[in-house]
Coordinates of C-alpha atoms and ligand atoms in Angstrom, one line a residue:
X1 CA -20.7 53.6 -12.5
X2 CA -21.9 52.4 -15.8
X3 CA -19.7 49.5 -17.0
X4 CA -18.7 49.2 -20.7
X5 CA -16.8 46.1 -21.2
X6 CA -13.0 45.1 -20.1
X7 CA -9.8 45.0 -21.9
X8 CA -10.0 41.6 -23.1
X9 CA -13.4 42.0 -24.5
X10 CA -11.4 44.5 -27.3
X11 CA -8.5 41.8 -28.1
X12 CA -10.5 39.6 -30.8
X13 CA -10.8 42.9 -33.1
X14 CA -9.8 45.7 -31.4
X15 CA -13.2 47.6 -31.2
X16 CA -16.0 47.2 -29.7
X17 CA -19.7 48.4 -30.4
X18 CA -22.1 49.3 -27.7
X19 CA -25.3 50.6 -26.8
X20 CA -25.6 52.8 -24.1
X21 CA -28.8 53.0 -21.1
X22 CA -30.2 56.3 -23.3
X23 CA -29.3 54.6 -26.8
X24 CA -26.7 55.9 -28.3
X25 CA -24.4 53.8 -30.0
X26 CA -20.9 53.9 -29.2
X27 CA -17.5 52.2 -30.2
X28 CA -14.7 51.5 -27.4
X29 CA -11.5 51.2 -29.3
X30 CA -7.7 49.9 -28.4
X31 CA -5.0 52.7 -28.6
X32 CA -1.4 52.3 -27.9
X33 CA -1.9 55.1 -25.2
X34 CA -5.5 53.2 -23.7
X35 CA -9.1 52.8 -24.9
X36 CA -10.5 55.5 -26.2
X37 CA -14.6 55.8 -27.0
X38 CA -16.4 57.7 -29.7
X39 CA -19.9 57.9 -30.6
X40 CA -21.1 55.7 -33.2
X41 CA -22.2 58.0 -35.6
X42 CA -19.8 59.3 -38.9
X43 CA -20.2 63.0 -39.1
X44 CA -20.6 62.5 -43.2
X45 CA -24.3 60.8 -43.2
X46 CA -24.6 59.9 -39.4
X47 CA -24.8 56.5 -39.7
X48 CA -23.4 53.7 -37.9
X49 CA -19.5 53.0 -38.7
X50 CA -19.4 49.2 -39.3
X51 CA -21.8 47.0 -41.2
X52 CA -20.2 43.7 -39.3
X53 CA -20.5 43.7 -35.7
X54 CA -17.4 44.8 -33.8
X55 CA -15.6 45.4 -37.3
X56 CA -14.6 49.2 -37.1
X57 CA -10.8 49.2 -38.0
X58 CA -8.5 48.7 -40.8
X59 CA -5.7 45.8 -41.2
X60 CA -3.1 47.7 -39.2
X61 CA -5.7 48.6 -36.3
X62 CA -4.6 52.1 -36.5
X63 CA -8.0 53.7 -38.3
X64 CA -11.7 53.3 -38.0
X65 CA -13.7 52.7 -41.2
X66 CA -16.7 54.1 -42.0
X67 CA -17.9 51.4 -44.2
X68 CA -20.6 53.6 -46.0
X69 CA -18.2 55.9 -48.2
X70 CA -14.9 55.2 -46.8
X71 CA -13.9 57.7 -44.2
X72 CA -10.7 57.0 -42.0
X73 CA -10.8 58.4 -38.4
X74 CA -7.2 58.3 -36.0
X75 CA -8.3 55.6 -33.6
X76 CA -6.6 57.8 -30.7
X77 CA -8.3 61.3 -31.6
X78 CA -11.2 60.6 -33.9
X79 CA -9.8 62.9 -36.4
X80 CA -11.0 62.3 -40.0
X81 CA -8.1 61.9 -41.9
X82 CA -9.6 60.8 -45.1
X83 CA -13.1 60.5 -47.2
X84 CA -15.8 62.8 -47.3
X85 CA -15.6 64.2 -43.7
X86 CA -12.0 64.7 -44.1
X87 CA -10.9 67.4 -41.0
X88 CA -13.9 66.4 -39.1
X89 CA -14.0 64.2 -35.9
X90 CA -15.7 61.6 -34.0
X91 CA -17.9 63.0 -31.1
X92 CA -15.4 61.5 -28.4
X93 CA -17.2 60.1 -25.3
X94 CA -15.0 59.9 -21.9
X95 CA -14.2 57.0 -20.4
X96 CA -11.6 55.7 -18.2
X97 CA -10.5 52.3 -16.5
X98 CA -11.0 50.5 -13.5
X99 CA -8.4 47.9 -13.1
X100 CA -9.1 45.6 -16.8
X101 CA -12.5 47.5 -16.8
X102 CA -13.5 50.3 -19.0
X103 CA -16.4 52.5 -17.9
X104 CA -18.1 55.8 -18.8
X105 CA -17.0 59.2 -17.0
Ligands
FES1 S1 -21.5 58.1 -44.0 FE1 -19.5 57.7 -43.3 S2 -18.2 58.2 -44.9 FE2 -20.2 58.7 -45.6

């Protein structure tokens, strides 16, 4: 079971960034329906989504923010809804919780 954080590490900003065993970058997000995870990489350049660490949504929590050009992803799908990858998505990576604990699988 790989751990990935707990509930209350996502309150201070809703997101959280994290490096997995193999690398990859990921962000664990807040939804009104349960985390959610996507890799960390904008399907526009590739890059990592934030600039700040742990700063991937907009005021209202409801988007992430690719901070290189602007894209806006759902935070409960990963769906692109505007910028340069408009109708593109988020690689999503499963996850599920384990009491307050969020881990992979
Ligand atoms: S790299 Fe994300 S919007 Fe361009």
């Amino acid at each position: 079971m790989t751990v990935l954080c707990t509930l209350a590490d996502l309150e201070p900003t809703g997101a959280k960034g994290i490096t997995l065993a193999d690398k990859r970058e990921i962000v664990v997000v807040e939804t009104p329906a349960g985390p959610r995870a996507y890799l960390n990489s904008c399907p526009h350049n590739q890059v990592t989504l934030e600039i700040l660490p742990d700063r991937f949504l907009n005021a209202e929590r409801s988007e992430l923010v690719c901070t290189a050009h602007g894209a806006r992803f759902l935070i409960g799908t990963g769906y692109c809804v505007l910028g340069p990858c408009a109708g593109r998505s988020l690689n999503s990576i499963p996850i599920r919780l384990e009491g307050e604990t969020i881990v992979l699988g």
